[in-house]
Amino acid sequence: MRQLTLGVRIPDRAVFASFFAGANVQAVAHLQALARGASGTVWLCGPQGSGKTHLLQATCTLASEQLSSGYFPITQLAPLGPESLEGLTQLDCVCLDDLDAVVGDPDWERALFAVHRELDERGARLVATAREPPALLRWSLRDLGSRFAASAIFALRSLDESQQLHALQLRAQLRGLELPADTARWLQRRFPRDMHTLYELLDTLDEAALEARRRLTVPFIREVLASRGQA
């Protein structure tokens, strides 16, 4: 695990190298440029499982190599109140996940406006994610909505079945595992086809395969899932 300044701990696998871009190549390139020093604000939107959190964490991880940066999941911070944003403006790169969790709350929006304004004035970087683009959210502070609407906005597209297969094989390869295509297709047929679910499943199988020193074959996966009540 990697600990970043003031932020939440990010899994080591949350890097650009483990993200299969598919139709999201432009978003990936823009975020990589931002993490390497370009300034500005980026808004990532898309359905659950489209890769928003992965890309946000990858941006934070890459930026941390030369900039002070932090990853902040708003759904976890929301119960703590907008005071939890104090100190963010000291960072060079701020990554806010699930920002729509607090849109419509006047206190949160005033705090976010202050963060956005100061980061912008400093020429720092701000990346936010939400399910919808800024124009479709119900802001209580119009000026904040306008500021985010002027961001570089990328609507992430979910991977199709073939791309999902390649994404799973890439994740397995980076972890030193071989995931045969027939095994990957079996996982796609057996479980919900969103990458969050499939990646979590692969993590479970990864641990089991390392312990048993076994390949990720369908019989082995059946055995592991049956032992954990997931078959």
PDB file of C-alpha atoms in Angstrom:
ATOM      1  CA  MET A   1       0.000   0.000   0.000  1.00  0.00           C
ATOM      2  CA  ARG A   2       1.098   3.566  -0.688  1.00  0.00           C
ATOM      3  CA  GLN A   3       0.382   6.423   1.735  1.00  0.00           C
ATOM      4  CA  LEU A   4      -0.106   9.836   0.138  1.00  0.00           C
ATOM      5  CA  THR A   5      -0.051  13.245   1.772  1.00  0.00           C
ATOM      6  CA  LEU A   6      -3.226  13.875   3.792  1.00  0.00           C
ATOM      7  CA  GLY A   7      -5.126  11.359   1.732  1.00  0.00           C
ATOM      8  CA  VAL A   8      -6.597   7.891   1.988  1.00  0.00           C
ATOM      9  CA  ARG A   9      -4.364   4.875   1.412  1.00  0.00           C
ATOM     10  CA  ILE A  10      -4.411   3.724  -2.194  1.00  0.00           C
ATOM     11  CA  PRO A  11      -3.961   0.096  -3.338  1.00  0.00           C
ATOM     12  CA  ASP A  12      -0.687  -0.512  -5.192  1.00  0.00           C
ATOM     13  CA  ARG A  13      -2.640  -1.887  -8.150  1.00  0.00           C
ATOM     14  CA  ALA A  14      -4.391   1.477  -8.719  1.00  0.00           C
ATOM     15  CA  VAL A  15      -1.978   2.703 -11.381  1.00  0.00           C
ATOM     16  CA  PHE A  16      -2.285   3.606 -15.046  1.00  0.00           C
ATOM     17  CA  ALA A  17      -0.409   0.462 -16.084  1.00  0.00           C
ATOM     18  CA  SER A  18      -3.233  -1.729 -14.767  1.00  0.00           C
ATOM     19  CA  PHE A  19      -6.027   0.272 -16.426  1.00  0.00           C
ATOM     20  CA  PHE A  20      -7.312  -1.019 -19.755  1.00  0.00           C
ATOM     21  CA  ALA A  21      -8.333   2.213 -21.495  1.00  0.00           C
ATOM     22  CA  GLY A  22     -10.592   0.898 -24.237  1.00  0.00           C
ATOM     23  CA  ALA A  23     -12.468   3.911 -25.589  1.00  0.00           C
ATOM     24  CA  ASN A  24     -11.167   6.125 -22.768  1.00  0.00           C
ATOM     25  CA  VAL A  25      -7.726   6.796 -24.239  1.00  0.00           C
ATOM     26  CA  GLN A  26      -8.152  10.584 -24.327  1.00  0.00           C
ATOM     27  CA  ALA A  27      -9.168  10.732 -20.671  1.00  0.00           C
ATOM     28  CA  VAL A  28      -6.161   8.635 -19.654  1.00  0.00           C
ATOM     29  CA  ALA A  29      -3.733  10.790 -21.658  1.00  0.00           C
ATOM     30  CA  HIS A  30      -5.158  14.006 -20.190  1.00  0.00           C
ATOM     31  CA  LEU A  31      -4.930  12.708 -16.625  1.00  0.00           C
ATOM     32  CA  GLN A  32      -1.367  11.511 -17.128  1.00  0.00           C
ATOM     33  CA  ALA A  33      -0.365  14.963 -18.400  1.00  0.00           C
ATOM     34  CA  LEU A  34      -2.061  16.561 -15.406  1.00  0.00           C
ATOM     35  CA  ALA A  35      -0.290  14.251 -12.972  1.00  0.00           C
ATOM     36  CA  ARG A  36       3.052  15.087 -14.575  1.00  0.00           C
ATOM     37  CA  GLY A  37       2.650  18.827 -14.058  1.00  0.00           C
ATOM     38  CA  ALA A  38      -0.029  20.310 -16.311  1.00  0.00           C
ATOM     39  CA  SER A  39      -2.508  22.455 -14.371  1.00  0.00           C
ATOM     40  CA  GLY A  40      -6.294  22.598 -14.472  1.00  0.00           C
ATOM     41  CA  THR A  41      -9.474  20.887 -13.343  1.00  0.00           C
ATOM     42  CA  VAL A  42     -10.807  17.581 -14.670  1.00  0.00           C
ATOM     43  CA  TRP A  43     -14.257  16.060 -14.192  1.00  0.00           C
ATOM     44  CA  LEU A  44     -14.706  12.314 -14.753  1.00  0.00           C
ATOM     45  CA  CYS A  45     -18.227  10.948 -15.017  1.00  0.00           C
ATOM     46  CA  GLY A  46     -19.742   7.600 -15.852  1.00  0.00           C
ATOM     47  CA  PRO A  47     -21.673   4.649 -14.412  1.00  0.00           C
ATOM     48  CA  GLN A  48     -20.437   2.430 -11.613  1.00  0.00           C
ATOM     49  CA  GLY A  49     -17.686   0.148 -12.827  1.00  0.00           C
ATOM     50  CA  SER A  50     -16.547   2.459 -15.631  1.00  0.00           C
ATOM     51  CA  GLY A  51     -13.177   3.097 -13.962  1.00  0.00           C
ATOM     52  CA  LYS A  52     -13.632   6.503 -12.318  1.00  0.00           C
ATOM     53  CA  THR A  53     -12.072   5.570  -8.992  1.00  0.00           C
ATOM     54  CA  HIS A  54      -9.227   3.629 -10.604  1.00  0.00           C
ATOM     55  CA  LEU A  55      -8.271   6.574 -12.809  1.00  0.00           C
ATOM     56  CA  LEU A  56      -8.591   9.048  -9.956  1.00  0.00           C
ATOM     57  CA  GLN A  57      -6.320   6.957  -7.738  1.00  0.00           C
ATOM     58  CA  ALA A  58      -3.875   6.367 -10.599  1.00  0.00           C
ATOM     59  CA  THR A  59      -3.672  10.125 -11.161  1.00  0.00           C
ATOM     60  CA  CYS A  60      -2.972  10.696  -7.484  1.00  0.00           C
ATOM     61  CA  THR A  61      -0.345   7.949  -7.417  1.00  0.00           C
ATOM     62  CA  LEU A  62       1.509   9.301 -10.458  1.00  0.00           C
ATOM     63  CA  ALA A  63       1.292  12.900  -9.250  1.00  0.00           C
ATOM     64  CA  SER A  64       2.738  11.906  -5.868  1.00  0.00           C
ATOM     65  CA  GLU A  65       6.056  11.107  -7.543  1.00  0.00           C
ATOM     66  CA  GLN A  66       6.785  14.821  -7.870  1.00  0.00           C
ATOM     67  CA  LEU A  67       3.877  16.729  -6.317  1.00  0.00           C
ATOM     68  CA  SER A  68       2.064  16.792  -2.989  1.00  0.00           C
ATOM     69  CA  SER A  69      -1.208  14.991  -3.640  1.00  0.00           C
ATOM     70  CA  GLY A  70      -4.131  13.333  -1.906  1.00  0.00           C
ATOM     71  CA  TYR A  71      -7.074  11.074  -2.714  1.00  0.00           C
ATOM     72  CA  PHE A  72     -10.325  11.859  -0.865  1.00  0.00           C
ATOM     73  CA  PRO A  73     -13.465   9.666  -1.167  1.00  0.00           C
ATOM     74  CA  ILE A  74     -16.290  12.100  -0.431  1.00  0.00           C
ATOM     75  CA  THR A  75     -18.716   9.356   0.601  1.00  0.00           C
ATOM     76  CA  GLN A  76     -16.393   8.596   3.538  1.00  0.00           C
ATOM     77  CA  LEU A  77     -15.813  12.258   4.375  1.00  0.00           C
ATOM     78  CA  ALA A  78     -19.466  13.312   4.179  1.00  0.00           C
ATOM     79  CA  PRO A  79     -20.330  12.248   7.780  1.00  0.00           C
ATOM     80  CA  LEU A  80     -17.392  14.344   9.026  1.00  0.00           C
ATOM     81  CA  GLY A  81     -18.761  17.538   7.492  1.00  0.00           C
ATOM     82  CA  PRO A  82     -17.147  20.073   5.142  1.00  0.00           C
ATOM     83  CA  GLU A  83     -14.512  20.804   7.796  1.00  0.00           C
ATOM     84  CA  SER A  84     -12.806  17.625   6.567  1.00  0.00           C
ATOM     85  CA  LEU A  85     -11.675  19.583   3.500  1.00  0.00           C
ATOM     86  CA  GLU A  86      -9.441  21.860   5.575  1.00  0.00           C
ATOM     87  CA  GLY A  87      -5.837  21.730   4.416  1.00  0.00           C
ATOM     88  CA  LEU A  88      -6.572  20.465   0.896  1.00  0.00           C
ATOM     89  CA  THR A  89      -5.551  23.760  -0.681  1.00  0.00           C
ATOM     90  CA  GLN A  90      -1.978  23.154   0.480  1.00  0.00           C
ATOM     91  CA  LEU A  91      -1.704  20.254  -1.951  1.00  0.00           C
ATOM     92  CA  ASP A  92      -0.585  20.435  -5.584  1.00  0.00           C
ATOM     93  CA  CYS A  93      -3.041  17.781  -6.742  1.00  0.00           C
ATOM     94  CA  VAL A  94      -6.414  17.106  -5.099  1.00  0.00           C
ATOM     95  CA  CYS A  95      -8.513  14.099  -6.166  1.00  0.00           C
ATOM     96  CA  LEU A  96     -12.141  14.058  -4.977  1.00  0.00           C
ATOM     97  CA  ASP A  97     -14.117  10.852  -5.550  1.00  0.00           C
ATOM     98  CA  ASP A  98     -17.944  10.712  -5.731  1.00  0.00           C
ATOM     99  CA  LEU A  99     -18.380  14.460  -5.453  1.00  0.00           C
ATOM    100  CA  ASP A 100     -22.078  14.133  -6.261  1.00  0.00           C
ATOM    101  CA  ALA A 101     -22.563  12.691  -2.752  1.00  0.00           C
ATOM    102  CA  VAL A 102     -22.597  16.239  -1.355  1.00  0.00           C
ATOM    103  CA  VAL A 103     -23.906  18.263  -4.299  1.00  0.00           C
ATOM    104  CA  GLY A 104     -26.966  20.227  -3.157  1.00  0.00           C
ATOM    105  CA  ASP A 105     -25.655  20.723   0.374  1.00  0.00           C
ATOM    106  CA  PRO A 106     -24.955  24.483   0.770  1.00  0.00           C
ATOM    107  CA  ASP A 107     -22.278  24.073   3.454  1.00  0.00           C
ATOM    108  CA  TRP A 108     -20.366  21.475   1.474  1.00  0.00           C
ATOM    109  CA  GLU A 109     -20.633  23.490  -1.714  1.00  0.00           C
ATOM    110  CA  ARG A 110     -19.279  26.638  -0.061  1.00  0.00           C
ATOM    111  CA  ALA A 111     -16.301  24.644   1.212  1.00  0.00           C
ATOM    112  CA  LEU A 112     -15.757  23.090  -2.226  1.00  0.00           C
ATOM    113  CA  PHE A 113     -15.992  26.505  -3.871  1.00  0.00           C
ATOM    114  CA  ALA A 114     -13.212  27.781  -1.602  1.00  0.00           C
ATOM    115  CA  VAL A 115     -11.048  24.754  -2.437  1.00  0.00           C
ATOM    116  CA  HIS A 116     -11.667  25.099  -6.167  1.00  0.00           C
ATOM    117  CA  ARG A 117     -10.951  28.847  -6.176  1.00  0.00           C
ATOM    118  CA  GLU A 118      -7.702  28.619  -4.232  1.00  0.00           C
ATOM    119  CA  LEU A 119      -6.357  25.678  -6.214  1.00  0.00           C
ATOM    120  CA  ASP A 120      -7.216  27.480  -9.440  1.00  0.00           C
ATOM    121  CA  GLU A 121      -5.472  30.667  -8.297  1.00  0.00           C
ATOM    122  CA  ARG A 122      -2.364  28.671  -7.372  1.00  0.00           C
ATOM    123  CA  GLY A 123      -2.294  26.849 -10.702  1.00  0.00           C
ATOM    124  CA  ALA A 124      -2.723  23.534  -8.887  1.00  0.00           C
ATOM    125  CA  ARG A 125      -4.660  20.460 -10.045  1.00  0.00           C
ATOM    126  CA  LEU A 126      -8.149  19.293  -9.118  1.00  0.00           C
ATOM    127  CA  VAL A 127      -9.765  16.075 -10.340  1.00  0.00           C
ATOM    128  CA  ALA A 128     -13.320  15.099  -9.380  1.00  0.00           C
ATOM    129  CA  THR A 129     -15.604  12.182 -10.194  1.00  0.00           C
ATOM    130  CA  ALA A 130     -19.378  11.804 -10.272  1.00  0.00           C
ATOM    131  CA  ARG A 131     -21.945   9.710 -12.084  1.00  0.00           C
ATOM    132  CA  GLU A 132     -23.178  12.685 -14.137  1.00  0.00           C
ATOM    133  CA  PRO A 133     -21.534  15.695 -15.803  1.00  0.00           C
ATOM    134  CA  PRO A 134     -21.701  18.997 -13.865  1.00  0.00           C
ATOM    135  CA  ALA A 135     -24.512  20.422 -16.012  1.00  0.00           C
ATOM    136  CA  LEU A 136     -26.889  17.640 -14.928  1.00  0.00           C
ATOM    137  CA  LEU A 137     -26.346  18.006 -11.175  1.00  0.00           C
ATOM    138  CA  ARG A 138     -28.588  20.119  -8.926  1.00  0.00           C
ATOM    139  CA  TRP A 139     -26.177  22.622  -7.435  1.00  0.00           C
ATOM    140  CA  SER A 140     -27.238  24.941  -4.662  1.00  0.00           C
ATOM    141  CA  LEU A 141     -24.324  27.256  -5.489  1.00  0.00           C
ATOM    142  CA  ARG A 142     -24.526  28.107  -9.177  1.00  0.00           C
ATOM    143  CA  ASP A 143     -21.026  29.549  -9.313  1.00  0.00           C
ATOM    144  CA  LEU A 144     -19.572  26.229  -8.211  1.00  0.00           C
ATOM    145  CA  GLY A 145     -21.540  24.360 -10.854  1.00  0.00           C
ATOM    146  CA  SER A 146     -20.311  26.847 -13.468  1.00  0.00           C
ATOM    147  CA  ARG A 147     -16.706  26.390 -12.402  1.00  0.00           C
ATOM    148  CA  PHE A 148     -16.892  22.620 -12.706  1.00  0.00           C
ATOM    149  CA  ALA A 149     -18.785  22.902 -15.997  1.00  0.00           C
ATOM    150  CA  ALA A 150     -15.742  24.772 -17.355  1.00  0.00           C
ATOM    151  CA  SER A 151     -13.482  21.823 -16.485  1.00  0.00           C
ATOM    152  CA  ALA A 152     -12.071  19.309 -18.926  1.00  0.00           C
ATOM    153  CA  ILE A 153     -14.985  16.831 -18.797  1.00  0.00           C
ATOM    154  CA  PHE A 154     -14.622  13.177 -19.757  1.00  0.00           C
ATOM    155  CA  ALA A 155     -17.575  10.771 -19.856  1.00  0.00           C
ATOM    156  CA  LEU A 156     -16.041   7.345 -19.329  1.00  0.00           C
ATOM    157  CA  ARG A 157     -17.400   4.483 -21.382  1.00  0.00           C
ATOM    158  CA  SER A 158     -17.744   1.015 -19.894  1.00  0.00           C
ATOM    159  CA  LEU A 159     -15.759  -1.788 -21.508  1.00  0.00           C
ATOM    160  CA  ASP A 160     -17.513  -4.193 -23.832  1.00  0.00           C
ATOM    161  CA  GLU A 161     -17.257  -7.957 -23.281  1.00  0.00           C
ATOM    162  CA  SER A 162     -14.082  -8.384 -25.330  1.00  0.00           C
ATOM    163  CA  GLN A 163     -12.394  -5.410 -23.660  1.00  0.00           C
ATOM    164  CA  GLN A 164     -13.364  -6.705 -20.229  1.00  0.00           C
ATOM    165  CA  LEU A 165     -11.621  -9.977 -21.019  1.00  0.00           C
ATOM    166  CA  HIS A 166      -8.412  -8.150 -21.996  1.00  0.00           C
ATOM    167  CA  ALA A 167      -8.658  -5.939 -18.889  1.00  0.00           C
ATOM    168  CA  LEU A 168      -8.903  -8.990 -16.631  1.00  0.00           C
ATOM    169  CA  GLN A 169      -5.950 -10.645 -18.341  1.00  0.00           C
ATOM    170  CA  LEU A 170      -3.905  -7.443 -18.001  1.00  0.00           C
ATOM    171  CA  ARG A 171      -4.674  -7.201 -14.271  1.00  0.00           C
ATOM    172  CA  ALA A 172      -3.759 -10.858 -13.785  1.00  0.00           C
ATOM    173  CA  GLN A 173      -0.540 -10.511 -15.811  1.00  0.00           C
ATOM    174  CA  LEU A 174       0.612  -7.535 -13.738  1.00  0.00           C
ATOM    175  CA  ARG A 175       0.129  -9.663 -10.622  1.00  0.00           C
ATOM    176  CA  GLY A 176       2.214 -12.483 -12.035  1.00  0.00           C
ATOM    177  CA  LEU A 177      -0.723 -14.722 -12.929  1.00  0.00           C
ATOM    178  CA  GLU A 178      -1.901 -16.313 -16.142  1.00  0.00           C
ATOM    179  CA  LEU A 179      -5.628 -15.979 -16.790  1.00  0.00           C
ATOM    180  CA  PRO A 180      -6.600 -18.158 -19.772  1.00  0.00           C
ATOM    181  CA  ALA A 181      -9.233 -16.659 -22.074  1.00  0.00           C
ATOM    182  CA  ASP A 182     -11.674 -19.512 -21.421  1.00  0.00           C
ATOM    183  CA  THR A 183     -11.390 -18.904 -17.674  1.00  0.00           C
ATOM    184  CA  ALA A 184     -11.984 -15.173 -18.096  1.00  0.00           C
ATOM    185  CA  ARG A 185     -15.054 -15.863 -20.246  1.00  0.00           C
ATOM    186  CA  TRP A 186     -16.386 -18.242 -17.599  1.00  0.00           C
ATOM    187  CA  LEU A 187     -16.082 -15.490 -14.971  1.00  0.00           C
ATOM    188  CA  GLN A 188     -17.938 -13.077 -17.249  1.00  0.00           C
ATOM    189  CA  ARG A 189     -20.792 -15.536 -17.720  1.00  0.00           C
ATOM    190  CA  ARG A 190     -20.991 -16.469 -14.049  1.00  0.00           C
ATOM    191  CA  PHE A 191     -20.770 -13.043 -12.371  1.00  0.00           C
ATOM    192  CA  PRO A 192     -22.085  -9.478 -12.896  1.00  0.00           C
ATOM    193  CA  ARG A 193     -20.248  -7.874 -15.782  1.00  0.00           C
ATOM    194  CA  ASP A 194     -18.940  -4.760 -14.120  1.00  0.00           C
ATOM    195  CA  MET A 195     -15.217  -4.335 -13.648  1.00  0.00           C
ATOM    196  CA  HIS A 196     -15.446  -3.535  -9.952  1.00  0.00           C
ATOM    197  CA  THR A 197     -17.040  -6.932  -9.227  1.00  0.00           C
ATOM    198  CA  LEU A 198     -14.731  -8.799 -11.579  1.00  0.00           C
ATOM    199  CA  TYR A 199     -11.590  -7.156 -10.189  1.00  0.00           C
ATOM    200  CA  GLU A 200     -12.621  -7.942  -6.604  1.00  0.00           C
ATOM    201  CA  LEU A 201     -13.187 -11.537  -7.638  1.00  0.00           C
ATOM    202  CA  LEU A 202      -9.792 -11.649  -9.313  1.00  0.00           C
ATOM    203  CA  ASP A 203      -8.187 -10.342  -6.111  1.00  0.00           C
ATOM    204  CA  THR A 204      -9.763 -13.199  -4.158  1.00  0.00           C
ATOM    205  CA  LEU A 205      -8.620 -15.764  -6.705  1.00  0.00           C
ATOM    206  CA  ASP A 206      -5.153 -14.220  -6.814  1.00  0.00           C
ATOM    207  CA  GLU A 207      -4.639 -14.811  -3.089  1.00  0.00           C
ATOM    208  CA  ALA A 208      -5.937 -18.363  -3.332  1.00  0.00           C
ATOM    209  CA  ALA A 209      -3.777 -19.160  -6.360  1.00  0.00           C
ATOM    210  CA  LEU A 210      -0.642 -17.896  -4.641  1.00  0.00           C
ATOM    211  CA  GLU A 211      -1.362 -19.954  -1.533  1.00  0.00           C
ATOM    212  CA  ALA A 212      -2.113 -23.113  -3.507  1.00  0.00           C
ATOM    213  CA  ARG A 213       0.432 -22.437  -6.269  1.00  0.00           C
ATOM    214  CA  ARG A 214      -2.236 -23.205  -8.835  1.00  0.00           C
ATOM    215  CA  ARG A 215      -3.157 -21.727 -12.211  1.00  0.00           C
ATOM    216  CA  LEU A 216      -6.461 -19.884 -12.608  1.00  0.00           C
ATOM    217  CA  THR A 217      -8.345 -22.695 -14.301  1.00  0.00           C
ATOM    218  CA  VAL A 218     -12.126 -23.079 -14.172  1.00  0.00           C
ATOM    219  CA  PRO A 219     -11.981 -26.188 -11.929  1.00  0.00           C
ATOM    220  CA  PHE A 220      -9.672 -24.394  -9.491  1.00  0.00           C
ATOM    221  CA  ILE A 221     -11.933 -21.329  -9.415  1.00  0.00           C
ATOM    222  CA  ARG A 222     -14.991 -23.520  -8.782  1.00  0.00           C
ATOM    223  CA  GLU A 223     -13.126 -25.141  -5.901  1.00  0.00           C
ATOM    224  CA  VAL A 224     -12.144 -21.783  -4.360  1.00  0.00           C
ATOM    225  CA  LEU A 225     -15.602 -20.260  -4.693  1.00  0.00           C
ATOM    226  CA  ALA A 226     -17.289 -23.377  -3.302  1.00  0.00           C
ATOM    227  CA  SER A 227     -15.036 -23.272  -0.237  1.00  0.00           C
ATOM    228  CA  ARG A 228     -16.072 -19.637   0.340  1.00  0.00           C
ATOM    229  CA  GLY A 229     -19.771 -20.133  -0.325  1.00  0.00           C
ATOM    230  CA  GLN A 230     -19.703 -18.178  -3.592  1.00  0.00           C
ATOM    231  CA  ALA A 231     -20.231 -21.025  -6.014  1.00  0.00           C
TER     232      ALA A 231
END
